[in-house]
PDB file of C-alpha atoms and ligand atoms in Angstrom:
ATOM      1  CA  MET A   1       0.000   0.000   0.000  1.00 45.00           C
ATOM      2  CA  ALA A   2       1.233   3.467  -0.828  1.00 46.00           C
ATOM      3  CA  ALA A   3       0.752   4.855   2.652  1.00 52.00           C
ATOM      4  CA  SER A   4       3.122   2.487   4.400  1.00 59.00           C
ATOM      5  CA  SER A   5       5.569   2.534   1.446  1.00 62.00           C
ATOM      6  CA  ASP A   6       5.932   6.297   1.802  1.00 86.00           C
ATOM      7  CA  LYS A   7       6.456   5.909   5.504  1.00 91.00           C
ATOM      8  CA  LEU A   8       9.302   3.491   4.764  1.00 94.00           C
ATOM      9  CA  SER A   9      11.238   5.837   2.452  1.00 93.00           C
ATOM     10  CA  SER A  10      13.574   6.928   5.255  1.00 93.00           C
ATOM     11  CA  TYR A  11      14.115   3.286   6.275  1.00 95.00           C
ATOM     12  CA  ARG A  12      14.974   2.308   2.695  1.00 94.00           C
ATOM     13  CA  GLU A  13      17.227   5.284   1.976  1.00 93.00           C
ATOM     14  CA  LYS A  14      19.518   4.362   4.854  1.00 94.00           C
ATOM     15  CA  ARG A  15      20.101   0.773   3.775  1.00 96.00           C
ATOM     16  CA  ASP A  16      21.726  -1.382   1.085  1.00 93.00           C
ATOM     17  CA  PHE A  17      19.473  -4.438   1.245  1.00 93.00           C
ATOM     18  CA  ALA A  18      21.767  -6.552  -0.911  1.00 89.00           C
ATOM     19  CA  ARG A  19      24.324  -6.290   1.864  1.00 92.00           C
ATOM     20  CA  SER A  20      22.440  -5.785   5.124  1.00 91.00           C
ATOM     21  CA  GLY A  21      20.221  -8.879   5.097  1.00 90.00           C
ATOM     22  CA  GLU A  22      17.331  -6.826   6.508  1.00 94.00           C
ATOM     23  CA  PRO A  23      13.835  -6.958   4.937  1.00 92.00           C
ATOM     24  CA  ARG A  24      12.924  -4.300   2.374  1.00 90.00           C
ATOM     25  CA  GLY A  25       9.332  -4.393   3.538  1.00 88.00           C
ATOM     26  CA  ASP A  26       7.875  -5.017   0.093  1.00 82.00           C
ATOM     27  CA  THR A  27       5.290  -7.478   1.294  1.00 69.00           C
ATOM     28  CA  GLU A  28       2.377  -6.301   3.340  1.00 65.00           C
ATOM     29  CA  ALA A  29       1.959  -8.586   6.299  1.00 60.00           C
ATOM     30  CA  SER A  30      -1.567  -9.923   6.207  1.00 57.00           C
ATOM     31  CA  GLY A  31      -1.836  -9.234   9.908  1.00 58.00           C
ATOM     32  CA  GLY A  32      -4.234 -10.580  12.447  1.00 67.00           C
ATOM     33  CA  ASP A  33      -6.424  -8.441  14.626  1.00 78.00           C
ATOM     34  CA  ALA A  34      -3.898  -7.914  17.358  1.00 93.00           C
ATOM     35  CA  LEU A  35      -1.241  -5.220  17.065  1.00 96.00           C
ATOM     36  CA  ARG A  36       2.277  -6.575  17.472  1.00 97.00           C
ATOM     37  CA  PHE A  37       5.155  -5.108  19.396  1.00 98.00           C
ATOM     38  CA  VAL A  38       8.772  -6.164  19.359  1.00 98.00           C
ATOM     39  CA  VAL A  39      11.987  -5.141  21.057  1.00 98.00           C
ATOM     40  CA  HIS A  40      15.278  -5.724  19.275  1.00 98.00           C
ATOM     41  CA  LYS A  41      18.496  -5.800  21.271  1.00 98.00           C
ATOM     42  CA  HIS A  42      20.960  -4.188  18.875  1.00 98.00           C
ATOM     43  CA  ASP A  43      24.694  -4.268  19.429  1.00 97.00           C
ATOM     44  CA  ALA A  44      25.551  -1.431  17.036  1.00 95.00           C
ATOM     45  CA  SER A  45      28.198   1.248  17.689  1.00 92.00           C
ATOM     46  CA  THR A  46      26.344   1.701  20.977  1.00 94.00           C
ATOM     47  CA  LEU A  47      24.308  -1.155  22.472  1.00 97.00           C
ATOM     48  CA  HIS A  48      20.624  -0.231  22.628  1.00 98.00           C
ATOM     49  CA  TYR A  49      17.137  -1.698  22.544  1.00 98.00           C
ATOM     50  CA  ASP A  50      14.797  -0.819  19.655  1.00 98.00           C
ATOM     51  CA  PHE A  51      11.214  -0.637  20.897  1.00 98.00           C
ATOM     52  CA  ARG A  52       8.709  -1.039  18.042  1.00 98.00           C
ATOM     53  CA  LEU A  53       4.915  -0.779  17.999  1.00 98.00           C
ATOM     54  CA  GLU A  54       2.837  -1.912  15.023  1.00 97.00           C
ATOM     55  CA  TRP A  55       0.641   0.953  13.938  1.00 96.00           C
ATOM     56  CA  ASP A  56      -1.010   1.840  10.614  1.00 94.00           C
ATOM     57  CA  GLY A  57       0.982  -0.652   8.533  1.00 94.00           C
ATOM     58  CA  VAL A  58       4.460   0.010   9.934  1.00 96.00           C
ATOM     59  CA  LEU A  59       6.487  -0.446  13.104  1.00 97.00           C
ATOM     60  CA  LEU A  60       6.811   2.846  14.973  1.00 98.00           C
ATOM     61  CA  SER A  61      10.326   2.765  16.427  1.00 98.00           C
ATOM     62  CA  TRP A  62      12.321   4.197  19.311  1.00 98.00           C
ATOM     63  CA  ALA A  63      15.937   3.466  20.283  1.00 98.00           C
ATOM     64  CA  VAL A  64      16.158   2.993  24.051  1.00 98.00           C
ATOM     65  CA  THR A  65      19.820   3.229  25.053  1.00 94.00           C
ATOM     66  CA  LYS A  66      19.491   1.689  28.514  1.00 97.00           C
ATOM     67  CA  GLY A  67      16.643  -0.634  27.589  1.00 98.00           C
ATOM     68  CA  PRO A  68      13.172  -0.789  29.133  1.00 98.00           C
ATOM     69  CA  SER A  69      12.906  -0.504  32.908  1.00 98.00           C
ATOM     70  CA  PRO A  70      10.143  -2.195  34.930  1.00 98.00           C
ATOM     71  CA  ALA A  71      10.512   0.495  37.639  1.00 98.00           C
ATOM     72  CA  PRO A  72       7.949   3.328  37.372  1.00 98.00           C
ATOM     73  CA  SER A  73      10.455   5.770  38.909  1.00 97.00           C
ATOM     74  CA  GLU A  74      12.900   5.128  36.067  1.00 98.00           C
ATOM     75  CA  LYS A  75      12.335   7.120  32.874  1.00 97.00           C
ATOM     76  CA  ARG A  76      14.299   5.729  29.953  1.00 98.00           C
ATOM     77  CA  LEU A  77      15.333   7.971  27.057  1.00 97.00           C
ATOM     78  CA  ALA A  78      13.752   6.688  23.838  1.00 97.00           C
ATOM     79  CA  VAL A  79      14.898   8.416  20.661  1.00 96.00           C
ATOM     80  CA  ARG A  80      12.340   8.139  17.876  1.00 96.00           C
ATOM     81  CA  THR A  81      13.797   6.493  14.781  1.00 96.00           C
ATOM     82  CA  GLU A  82      12.465   5.816  11.296  1.00 96.00           C
ATOM     83  CA  ASP A  83       9.370   3.639  10.838  1.00 97.00           C
ATOM     84  CA  HIS A  84      10.294   0.041  10.041  1.00 97.00           C
ATOM     85  CA  PRO A  85       8.394  -2.501   7.891  1.00 96.00           C
ATOM     86  CA  LEU A  86       6.144  -4.955   9.694  1.00 96.00           C
ATOM     87  CA  ASP A  87       8.238  -7.927   8.642  1.00 94.00           C
ATOM     88  CA  TYR A  88      11.194  -6.416  10.486  1.00 97.00           C
ATOM     89  CA  ALA A  89       9.555  -7.768  13.652  1.00 96.00           C
ATOM     90  CA  ASP A  90      11.003 -11.204  12.882  1.00 96.00           C
ATOM     91  CA  PHE A  91      14.464 -10.008  11.848  1.00 97.00           C
ATOM     92  CA  GLU A  92      17.357 -11.459  13.811  1.00 98.00           C
ATOM     93  CA  GLY A  93      20.945 -11.678  12.628  1.00 97.00           C
ATOM     94  CA  THR A  94      24.045  -9.623  12.058  1.00 96.00           C
ATOM     95  CA  ILE A  95      24.180  -6.528   9.863  1.00 95.00           C
ATOM     96  CA  PRO A  96      27.702  -6.187   8.361  1.00 93.00           C
ATOM     97  CA  GLU A  97      29.875  -3.718  10.291  1.00 92.00           C
ATOM     98  CA  GLU A  98      30.231  -1.225   7.439  1.00 93.00           C
ATOM     99  CA  GLU A  99      26.472  -1.038   6.794  1.00 94.00           C
ATOM    100  CA  TYR A 100      23.941   1.282   8.461  1.00 93.00           C
ATOM    101  CA  GLY A 101      23.218  -0.048  11.954  1.00 94.00           C
ATOM    102  CA  GLY A 102      25.995  -2.634  11.586  1.00 95.00           C
ATOM    103  CA  GLY A 103      26.033  -5.154  14.424  1.00 96.00           C
ATOM    104  CA  THR A 104      24.095  -8.056  15.895  1.00 97.00           C
ATOM    105  CA  VAL A 105      20.300  -7.867  16.236  1.00 98.00           C
ATOM    106  CA  MET A 106      18.293 -10.083  18.613  1.00 98.00           C
ATOM    107  CA  VAL A 107      14.519 -10.413  18.950  1.00 98.00           C
ATOM    108  CA  TRP A 108      14.663  -9.703  22.677  1.00 98.00           C
ATOM    109  CA  GLU A 109      10.911  -9.404  23.198  1.00 98.00           C
ATOM    110  CA  SER A 110       7.702  -9.770  21.223  1.00 98.00           C
ATOM    111  CA  GLY A 111       3.993  -9.811  21.892  1.00 98.00           C
ATOM    112  CA  THR A 112       0.894  -7.727  21.321  1.00 97.00           C
ATOM    113  CA  TRP A 113      -0.147  -4.293  22.519  1.00 98.00           C
ATOM    114  CA  GLU A 114      -3.359  -2.407  23.133  1.00 98.00           C
ATOM    115  CA  PRO A 115      -3.512   1.384  22.878  1.00 98.00           C
ATOM    116  CA  ARG A 116      -5.149   3.115  25.821  1.00 97.00           C
ATOM    117  CA  ASN A 117      -5.404   6.436  24.009  1.00 96.00           C
ATOM    118  CA  ASP A 118      -5.817   7.185  20.310  1.00 97.00           C
ATOM    119  CA  PRO A 119      -2.359   6.486  18.802  1.00 96.00           C
ATOM    120  CA  ALA A 120      -2.698   9.026  15.963  1.00 96.00           C
ATOM    121  CA  GLU A 121      -3.539  11.777  18.452  1.00 97.00           C
ATOM    122  CA  GLY A 122      -0.944  10.462  20.861  1.00 97.00           C
ATOM    123  CA  LEU A 123       1.814  10.741  18.259  1.00 95.00           C
ATOM    124  CA  ASP A 124       0.813  14.371  17.620  1.00 93.00           C
ATOM    125  CA  ASP A 125       0.433  15.222  21.282  1.00 94.00           C
ATOM    126  CA  GLY A 126       3.528  13.322  22.405  1.00 96.00           C
ATOM    127  CA  GLU A 127       1.792  10.945  24.775  1.00 97.00           C
ATOM    128  CA  LEU A 128       1.135   7.270  24.030  1.00 98.00           C
ATOM    129  CA  LYS A 129      -0.401   5.080  26.705  1.00 98.00           C
ATOM    130  CA  PHE A 130      -0.723   1.357  26.153  1.00 98.00           C
ATOM    131  CA  THR A 131      -0.842  -2.122  27.629  1.00 98.00           C
ATOM    132  CA  LEU A 132       1.795  -4.674  26.624  1.00 98.00           C
ATOM    133  CA  HIS A 133       1.164  -8.401  26.453  1.00 98.00           C
ATOM    134  CA  GLY A 134       4.703  -9.649  26.046  1.00 98.00           C
ATOM    135  CA  GLN A 135       6.792 -12.437  27.472  1.00 97.00           C
ATOM    136  CA  ARG A 136       8.907 -10.007  29.506  1.00 98.00           C
ATOM    137  CA  MET A 137       7.175  -6.628  29.270  1.00 98.00           C
ATOM    138  CA  THR A 138       3.610  -6.605  30.562  1.00 98.00           C
ATOM    139  CA  GLY A 139       1.009  -4.241  31.986  1.00 98.00           C
ATOM    140  CA  GLY A 140       0.734  -0.489  31.492  1.00 98.00           C
ATOM    141  CA  TRP A 141       3.446   1.587  29.842  1.00 98.00           C
ATOM    142  CA  ALA A 142       3.724   5.116  28.441  1.00 98.00           C
ATOM    143  CA  LEU A 143       5.847   6.970  25.913  1.00 98.00           C
ATOM    144  CA  ILE A 144       6.083  10.700  26.580  1.00 98.00           C
ATOM    145  CA  ARG A 145       7.732  13.175  24.184  1.00 96.00           C
ATOM    146  CA  MET A 146      10.057  15.759  25.688  1.00 94.00           C
ATOM    147  CA  ASN A 147      10.460  19.291  24.434  1.00 77.00           C
ATOM    148  CA  GLY A 148      13.651  20.219  22.653  1.00 65.00           C
ATOM    149  CA  GLY A 149      16.016  17.689  21.157  1.00 59.00           C
ATOM    150  CA  ASP A 150      18.758  18.023  18.601  1.00 61.00           C
ATOM    151  CA  GLY A 151      17.372  19.226  15.292  1.00 71.00           C
ATOM    152  CA  ASP A 152      15.017  16.628  13.897  1.00 77.00           C
ATOM    153  CA  GLN A 153      15.601  14.207  16.741  1.00 87.00           C
ATOM    154  CA  GLU A 154      12.527  13.430  18.831  1.00 94.00           C
ATOM    155  CA  ASN A 155      13.372  12.507  22.396  1.00 95.00           C
ATOM    156  CA  TRP A 156      10.744  10.510  24.243  1.00 97.00           C
ATOM    157  CA  LEU A 157      10.710   8.752  27.602  1.00 98.00           C
ATOM    158  CA  LEU A 158       9.632   5.124  27.994  1.00 98.00           C
ATOM    159  CA  ILE A 159       8.030   4.693  31.413  1.00 98.00           C
ATOM    160  CA  LYS A 160       6.498   1.719  33.205  1.00 98.00           C
ATOM    161  CA  GLU A 161       3.197   2.586  34.806  1.00 98.00           C
ATOM    162  CA  ARG A 162       2.555   1.689  38.423  1.00 98.00           C
ATOM    163  CA  ASP A 163       0.618  -1.589  38.460  1.00 98.00           C
ATOM    164  CA  ASP A 164       1.007  -5.209  39.511  1.00 97.00           C
ATOM    165  CA  HIS A 165       3.636  -5.734  36.806  1.00 97.00           C
ATOM    166  CA  ALA A 166       5.945  -2.992  38.057  1.00 97.00           C
ATOM    167  CA  VAL A 167       9.243  -4.002  39.712  1.00 96.00           C
ATOM    168  CA  GLU A 168      11.415  -1.638  41.736  1.00 94.00           C
ATOM    169  CA  ASP A 169      14.767  -2.947  40.445  1.00 97.00           C
ATOM    170  CA  PRO A 170      15.343  -0.569  37.508  1.00 97.00           C
ATOM    171  CA  ASP A 171      17.458  -3.028  35.513  1.00 98.00           C
ATOM    172  CA  ALA A 172      15.585  -6.246  36.265  1.00 97.00           C
ATOM    173  CA  LEU A 173      14.346  -6.727  32.710  1.00 98.00           C
ATOM    174  CA  THR A 174      17.634  -6.250  30.905  1.00 97.00           C
ATOM    175  CA  GLN A 175      19.665  -8.122  33.534  1.00 97.00           C
ATOM    176  CA  ASP A 176      17.319 -11.095  33.888  1.00 97.00           C
ATOM    177  CA  HIS A 177      16.845 -11.690  30.165  1.00 98.00           C
ATOM    178  CA  ASP A 178      19.749 -11.968  27.766  1.00 97.00           C
ATOM    179  CA  THR A 179      18.444 -14.451  25.196  1.00 98.00           C
ATOM    180  CA  SER A 180      16.256 -14.202  22.110  1.00 98.00           C
ATOM    181  CA  VAL A 181      12.533 -14.911  22.538  1.00 98.00           C
ATOM    182  CA  LYS A 182      12.611 -16.110  18.929  1.00 98.00           C
ATOM    183  CA  SER A 183      15.576 -18.506  18.946  1.00 97.00           C
ATOM    184  CA  GLY A 184      16.730 -18.780  22.560  1.00 98.00           C
ATOM    185  CA  ARG A 185      20.192 -17.633  21.475  1.00 98.00           C
ATOM    186  CA  THR A 186      22.521 -15.157  23.178  1.00 98.00           C
ATOM    187  CA  MET A 187      23.991 -12.198  21.301  1.00 97.00           C
ATOM    188  CA  SER A 188      27.309 -14.018  20.832  1.00 97.00           C
ATOM    189  CA  GLN A 189      25.558 -17.136  19.517  1.00 97.00           C
ATOM    190  CA  ILE A 190      23.709 -15.027  16.953  1.00 97.00           C
ATOM    191  CA  ALA A 191      26.934 -13.290  15.967  1.00 95.00           C
ATOM    192  CA  GLU A 192      28.826 -16.586  15.673  1.00 93.00           C
ATOM    193  CA  ALA A 193      26.085 -18.208  13.564  1.00 92.00           C
ATOM    194  CA  ASP A 194      26.251 -15.338  11.097  1.00 75.00           C
ATOM    195  CA  ALA A 195      30.029 -15.465  10.951  1.00 72.00           C
ATOM    196  CA  ASP A 196      29.934 -18.956   9.382  1.00 61.00           C
TER     197      ASP A 196
HETATM  198 MN1   MN B 201      18.921  -0.061  16.364  1.00 91.48          MN
END
């Protein structure tokens, strides 16, 4: 569909798909009723976690340097990045060093999400509230846009809401889970497999 193709122009401009191994996003995922979310652990020049929400035919994306925190008192910087194709949700592997985003990518988390406010309005207003049904991230969460930022960069905060799924240890999620929910592999196992 044209709408999501246009949204993916920035994604495509940054990449050489013949080399990177990442999906071009040419095929529209047929999609069930539930909206997917995925978190990629990405060992690029700086290790970070890419938090992605399916919305309107693409994956809205934020790079969370310190990863998601289950502690409501901990606000994690989430830099908005280009929309990704839906089939990126299943991408795991190693992007060659010299390519854009070069480094190992793990499917660290996946599941479904439910918006608790209108996502189109929330993107304009800078406040998304939602419930996650993941294997590691559950319950209420929010993304809040901050004022300012460098040029075109949109800085948001990813925040766990206070509910039964909150945990006070700010790094419990990233410390307790270091394998892929897709393959069970560690980052080094993914990297070694791709080096063959
Ligand atoms: Mn990334």
